[in-house]
PDB file of C-alpha atoms in Angstrom:
ATOM      1  CA  UNK A   1      -3.052  -0.167  27.264  1.00  0.00           C
ATOM      2  CA  UNK A   2      -6.467   0.575  25.764  1.00  0.00           C
ATOM      3  CA  UNK A   3      -7.942   1.351  29.172  1.00  0.00           C
ATOM      4  CA  UNK A   4      -5.090   3.735  29.950  1.00  0.00           C
ATOM      5  CA  UNK A   5      -5.515   5.460  26.584  1.00  0.00           C
ATOM      6  CA  UNK A   6      -9.248   5.936  27.124  1.00  0.00           C
ATOM      7  CA  UNK A   7      -8.684   7.078  30.719  1.00  0.00           C
ATOM      8  CA  UNK A   8      -5.960   9.594  29.817  1.00  0.00           C
ATOM      9  CA  UNK A   9      -7.164  10.846  26.436  1.00  0.00           C
ATOM     10  CA  UNK A  10     -10.810   9.866  26.391  1.00  0.00           C
ATOM     11  CA  UNK A  11     -12.583   7.894  23.700  1.00  0.00           C
ATOM     12  CA  UNK A  12     -11.428  10.459  21.126  1.00  0.00           C
ATOM     13  CA  UNK A  13      -7.830   9.393  21.778  1.00  0.00           C
ATOM     14  CA  UNK A  14      -8.661   6.028  20.231  1.00  0.00           C
ATOM     15  CA  UNK A  15      -9.199   7.788  16.915  1.00  0.00           C
ATOM     16  CA  UNK A  16      -6.144  10.032  16.914  1.00  0.00           C
ATOM     17  CA  UNK A  17      -4.693  10.077  13.411  1.00  0.00           C
ATOM     18  CA  UNK A  18      -7.825   8.618  11.828  1.00  0.00           C
ATOM     19  CA  UNK A  19      -8.170  11.398   9.241  1.00  0.00           C
ATOM     20  CA  UNK A  20      -4.708  11.003   7.724  1.00  0.00           C
ATOM     21  CA  UNK A  21      -5.058   7.237   8.110  1.00  0.00           C
ATOM     22  CA  UNK A  22      -8.147   7.306   5.931  1.00  0.00           C
ATOM     23  CA  UNK A  23      -6.292   9.446   3.435  1.00  0.00           C
ATOM     24  CA  UNK A  24      -3.714   6.656   3.411  1.00  0.00           C
ATOM     25  CA  UNK A  25      -6.058   4.416   1.432  1.00  0.00           C
ATOM     26  CA  UNK A  26      -5.044   6.505  -1.575  1.00  0.00           C
ATOM     27  CA  UNK A  27      -1.890   4.384  -1.467  1.00  0.00           C
ATOM     28  CA  UNK A  28      -3.862   1.411  -2.784  1.00  0.00           C
ATOM     29  CA  UNK A  29      -5.642   3.609  -5.339  1.00  0.00           C
ATOM     30  CA  UNK A  30      -2.210   4.518  -6.700  1.00  0.00           C
ATOM     31  CA  UNK A  31      -0.427   1.169  -6.339  1.00  0.00           C
ATOM     32  CA  UNK A  32      -2.877  -1.150  -8.082  1.00  0.00           C
ATOM     33  CA  UNK A  33      -3.409   0.833 -11.304  1.00  0.00           C
ATOM     34  CA  UNK A  34       0.375   1.225 -11.610  1.00  0.00           C
ATOM     35  CA  UNK A  35       0.801  -2.506 -10.981  1.00  0.00           C
ATOM     36  CA  UNK A  36      -1.745  -3.424 -13.648  1.00  0.00           C
ATOM     37  CA  UNK A  37      -0.219  -0.936 -16.113  1.00  0.00           C
ATOM     38  CA  UNK A  38       3.282  -2.329 -15.545  1.00  0.00           C
ATOM     39  CA  UNK A  39       2.051  -5.903 -16.035  1.00  0.00           C
ATOM     40  CA  UNK A  40       0.366  -4.946 -19.295  1.00  0.00           C
ATOM     41  CA  UNK A  41       3.478  -3.105 -20.491  1.00  0.00           C
ATOM     42  CA  UNK A  42       5.781  -6.002 -19.610  1.00  0.00           C
ATOM     43  CA  UNK A  43       3.454  -8.493 -21.312  1.00  0.00           C
ATOM     44  CA  UNK A  44       3.190  -6.349 -24.447  1.00  0.00           C
ATOM     45  CA  UNK A  45       6.988  -6.014 -24.645  1.00  0.00           C
ATOM     46  CA  UNK A  46       7.387  -9.774 -24.197  1.00  0.00           C
ATOM     47  CA  UNK A  47       4.677 -10.468 -26.787  1.00  0.00           C
ATOM     48  CA  UNK A  48       2.599 -12.627 -24.464  1.00  0.00           C
ATOM     49  CA  UNK A  49      -0.606 -12.405 -22.426  1.00  0.00           C
ATOM     50  CA  UNK A  50      -0.444 -10.923 -18.930  1.00  0.00           C
ATOM     51  CA  UNK A  51      -1.346 -14.291 -17.389  1.00  0.00           C
ATOM     52  CA  UNK A  52       1.843 -15.753 -18.891  1.00  0.00           C
ATOM     53  CA  UNK A  53       4.233 -13.228 -17.349  1.00  0.00           C
ATOM     54  CA  UNK A  54       7.237 -14.768 -15.621  1.00  0.00           C
ATOM     55  CA  UNK A  55       7.662 -14.585 -11.865  1.00  0.00           C
ATOM     56  CA  UNK A  56      10.455 -12.029 -12.201  1.00  0.00           C
ATOM     57  CA  UNK A  57       8.194  -9.765 -14.297  1.00  0.00           C
ATOM     58  CA  UNK A  58       5.493  -9.927 -11.643  1.00  0.00           C
ATOM     59  CA  UNK A  59       8.076  -9.101  -8.980  1.00  0.00           C
ATOM     60  CA  UNK A  60       9.298  -6.108 -10.982  1.00  0.00           C
ATOM     61  CA  UNK A  61       5.755  -4.794 -11.453  1.00  0.00           C
ATOM     62  CA  UNK A  62       4.800  -5.279  -7.808  1.00  0.00           C
ATOM     63  CA  UNK A  63       8.037  -3.785  -6.479  1.00  0.00           C
ATOM     64  CA  UNK A  64       7.938  -0.708  -8.699  1.00  0.00           C
ATOM     65  CA  UNK A  65       4.248  -0.060  -8.018  1.00  0.00           C
ATOM     66  CA  UNK A  66       4.847  -0.291  -4.273  1.00  0.00           C
ATOM     67  CA  UNK A  67       7.863   2.035  -4.446  1.00  0.00           C
ATOM     68  CA  UNK A  68       5.953   4.674  -6.410  1.00  0.00           C
ATOM     69  CA  UNK A  69       2.778   4.525  -4.312  1.00  0.00           C
ATOM     70  CA  UNK A  70       4.648   4.565  -1.015  1.00  0.00           C
ATOM     71  CA  UNK A  71       6.830   7.474  -2.047  1.00  0.00           C
ATOM     72  CA  UNK A  72       3.863   9.547  -3.203  1.00  0.00           C
ATOM     73  CA  UNK A  73       1.806   8.883  -0.065  1.00  0.00           C
ATOM     74  CA  UNK A  74       4.584   8.879   2.556  1.00  0.00           C
ATOM     75  CA  UNK A  75       3.940  12.447   3.796  1.00  0.00           C
ATOM     76  CA  UNK A  76       0.594  11.321   5.181  1.00  0.00           C
ATOM     77  CA  UNK A  77       2.470   8.815   7.357  1.00  0.00           C
ATOM     78  CA  UNK A  78       4.517  11.624   8.866  1.00  0.00           C
ATOM     79  CA  UNK A  79       1.407  13.695   9.624  1.00  0.00           C
ATOM     80  CA  UNK A  80      -0.535  10.686  10.923  1.00  0.00           C
ATOM     81  CA  UNK A  81       2.216   9.617  13.306  1.00  0.00           C
ATOM     82  CA  UNK A  82       2.726  13.190  14.561  1.00  0.00           C
ATOM     83  CA  UNK A  83      -1.019  13.520  15.186  1.00  0.00           C
ATOM     84  CA  UNK A  84      -1.012  10.290  17.132  1.00  0.00           C
ATOM     85  CA  UNK A  85       1.965  11.323  19.264  1.00  0.00           C
ATOM     86  CA  UNK A  86       0.422  14.758  19.890  1.00  0.00           C
ATOM     87  CA  UNK A  87      -2.903  13.165  20.850  1.00  0.00           C
ATOM     88  CA  UNK A  88      -4.848  15.192  18.310  1.00  0.00           C
ATOM     89  CA  UNK A  89      -8.323  13.987  17.420  1.00  0.00           C
ATOM     90  CA  UNK A  90      -9.462  12.783  14.022  1.00  0.00           C
ATOM     91  CA  UNK A  91      -9.334  15.452  11.313  1.00  0.00           C
ATOM     92  CA  UNK A  92      -8.016  18.041  13.809  1.00  0.00           C
ATOM     93  CA  UNK A  93      -4.643  19.682  13.640  1.00  0.00           C
ATOM     94  CA  UNK A  94      -3.683  18.490  10.165  1.00  0.00           C
ATOM     95  CA  UNK A  95      -3.076  22.013   8.855  1.00  0.00           C
ATOM     96  CA  UNK A  96      -1.162  23.022  11.967  1.00  0.00           C
ATOM     97  CA  UNK A  97       1.062  19.938  11.816  1.00  0.00           C
ATOM     98  CA  UNK A  98       1.624  20.352   8.102  1.00  0.00           C
ATOM     99  CA  UNK A  99       2.837  23.930   8.653  1.00  0.00           C
ATOM    100  CA  UNK A 100       4.936  22.926  11.648  1.00  0.00           C
ATOM    101  CA  UNK A 101       6.670  20.069   9.801  1.00  0.00           C
ATOM    102  CA  UNK A 102       7.268  22.286   6.776  1.00  0.00           C
ATOM    103  CA  UNK A 103       8.763  25.100   8.878  1.00  0.00           C
ATOM    104  CA  UNK A 104      10.963  22.691  10.870  1.00  0.00           C
ATOM    105  CA  UNK A 105      12.542  20.907   7.939  1.00  0.00           C
ATOM    106  CA  UNK A 106      11.114  22.086   4.642  1.00  0.00           C
ATOM    107  CA  UNK A 107       9.602  19.684   2.108  1.00  0.00           C
ATOM    108  CA  UNK A 108      12.275  17.071   2.829  1.00  0.00           C
ATOM    109  CA  UNK A 109      10.897  16.694   6.365  1.00  0.00           C
ATOM    110  CA  UNK A 110       7.863  14.904   4.919  1.00  0.00           C
ATOM    111  CA  UNK A 111      10.165  12.158   3.649  1.00  0.00           C
ATOM    112  CA  UNK A 112      12.277  11.478   6.747  1.00  0.00           C
ATOM    113  CA  UNK A 113      12.358   7.738   7.203  1.00  0.00           C
ATOM    114  CA  UNK A 114      10.904   7.051   3.765  1.00  0.00           C
ATOM    115  CA  UNK A 115      13.864   4.967   2.567  1.00  0.00           C
ATOM    116  CA  UNK A 116      13.742   2.835   5.714  1.00  0.00           C
ATOM    117  CA  UNK A 117      10.006   2.396   5.276  1.00  0.00           C
ATOM    118  CA  UNK A 118      10.490   1.305   1.653  1.00  0.00           C
ATOM    119  CA  UNK A 119      13.144  -1.239   2.618  1.00  0.00           C
ATOM    120  CA  UNK A 120      10.817  -2.570   5.315  1.00  0.00           C
ATOM    121  CA  UNK A 121       7.547  -2.720   3.358  1.00  0.00           C
ATOM    122  CA  UNK A 122       8.410  -3.317  -0.295  1.00  0.00           C
ATOM    123  CA  UNK A 123       9.555  -6.953  -0.071  1.00  0.00           C
ATOM    124  CA  UNK A 124       6.376  -8.091   1.681  1.00  0.00           C
ATOM    125  CA  UNK A 125       4.190  -6.190  -0.781  1.00  0.00           C
ATOM    126  CA  UNK A 126       6.032  -7.742  -3.728  1.00  0.00           C
ATOM    127  CA  UNK A 127       5.679 -11.241  -2.288  1.00  0.00           C
ATOM    128  CA  UNK A 128       2.006 -10.674  -1.446  1.00  0.00           C
ATOM    129  CA  UNK A 129       1.138  -9.597  -4.990  1.00  0.00           C
ATOM    130  CA  UNK A 130       3.227 -12.413  -6.460  1.00  0.00           C
ATOM    131  CA  UNK A 131       1.460 -14.968  -4.262  1.00  0.00           C
ATOM    132  CA  UNK A 132      -1.921 -13.529  -5.278  1.00  0.00           C
ATOM    133  CA  UNK A 133      -1.046 -13.779  -8.980  1.00  0.00           C
ATOM    134  CA  UNK A 134       0.265 -17.339  -8.758  1.00  0.00           C
ATOM    135  CA  UNK A 135      -2.655 -18.584  -6.640  1.00  0.00           C
ATOM    136  CA  UNK A 136      -5.097 -16.825  -8.954  1.00  0.00           C
ATOM    137  CA  UNK A 137      -3.494 -18.491 -11.987  1.00  0.00           C
ATOM    138  CA  UNK A 138      -3.652 -21.924 -10.389  1.00  0.00           C
ATOM    139  CA  UNK A 139      -7.265 -21.502  -9.296  1.00  0.00           C
ATOM    140  CA  UNK A 140      -8.266 -20.259 -12.748  1.00  0.00           C
ATOM    141  CA  UNK A 141      -6.537 -23.247 -14.333  1.00  0.00           C
ATOM    142  CA  UNK A 142      -8.259 -25.697 -11.946  1.00  0.00           C
ATOM    143  CA  UNK A 143     -11.665 -24.108 -12.506  1.00  0.00           C
ATOM    144  CA  UNK A 144     -11.179 -24.226 -16.285  1.00  0.00           C
ATOM    145  CA  UNK A 145     -10.214 -27.904 -16.079  1.00  0.00           C
ATOM    146  CA  UNK A 146     -13.217 -28.650 -13.900  1.00  0.00           C
ATOM    147  CA  UNK A 147     -15.493 -26.804 -16.332  1.00  0.00           C
ATOM    148  CA  UNK A 148     -14.063 -28.763 -19.272  1.00  0.00           C
ATOM    149  CA  UNK A 149     -14.562 -32.090 -17.486  1.00  0.00           C
ATOM    150  CA  UNK A 150     -18.140 -31.151 -16.616  1.00  0.00           C
ATOM    151  CA  UNK A 151     -18.859 -30.270 -20.244  1.00  0.00           C
ATOM    152  CA  UNK A 152     -17.464 -33.615 -21.424  1.00  0.00           C
ATOM    153  CA  UNK A 153     -19.730 -35.549 -19.087  1.00  0.00           C
TER     154      UNK A 153
END
């Protein structure tokens, strides 16, 4: 598959959609601050420290942060996939594709498939962040216990 791609499109074909893909990292720059803000808000409302939030609170924060970040950044997915299909090189054709998508379907065209994408990606993101939080809590607890034992000796 890789050999065929390089043969038919050249080495540049390997990087088709790279520009919008790099822009896609903004997703993380949106998701994590929202996640941390939601955790802090939920903890404040519950009158407890963030590290004591219940599993369901962590799931709410992770799910909502993923939904918001994915919805905001979804148009880049449309452009990136169209660039890849069209065989456009990195950072080339973004403006043309943007105009073409807009003229074909208006602003809503940038969100075609968004709901399906959210249904597909949100559960795994929520579980991943939950697992991170729970493992981090356990490791912190174990390290604190180990530190206490070392101080006693």
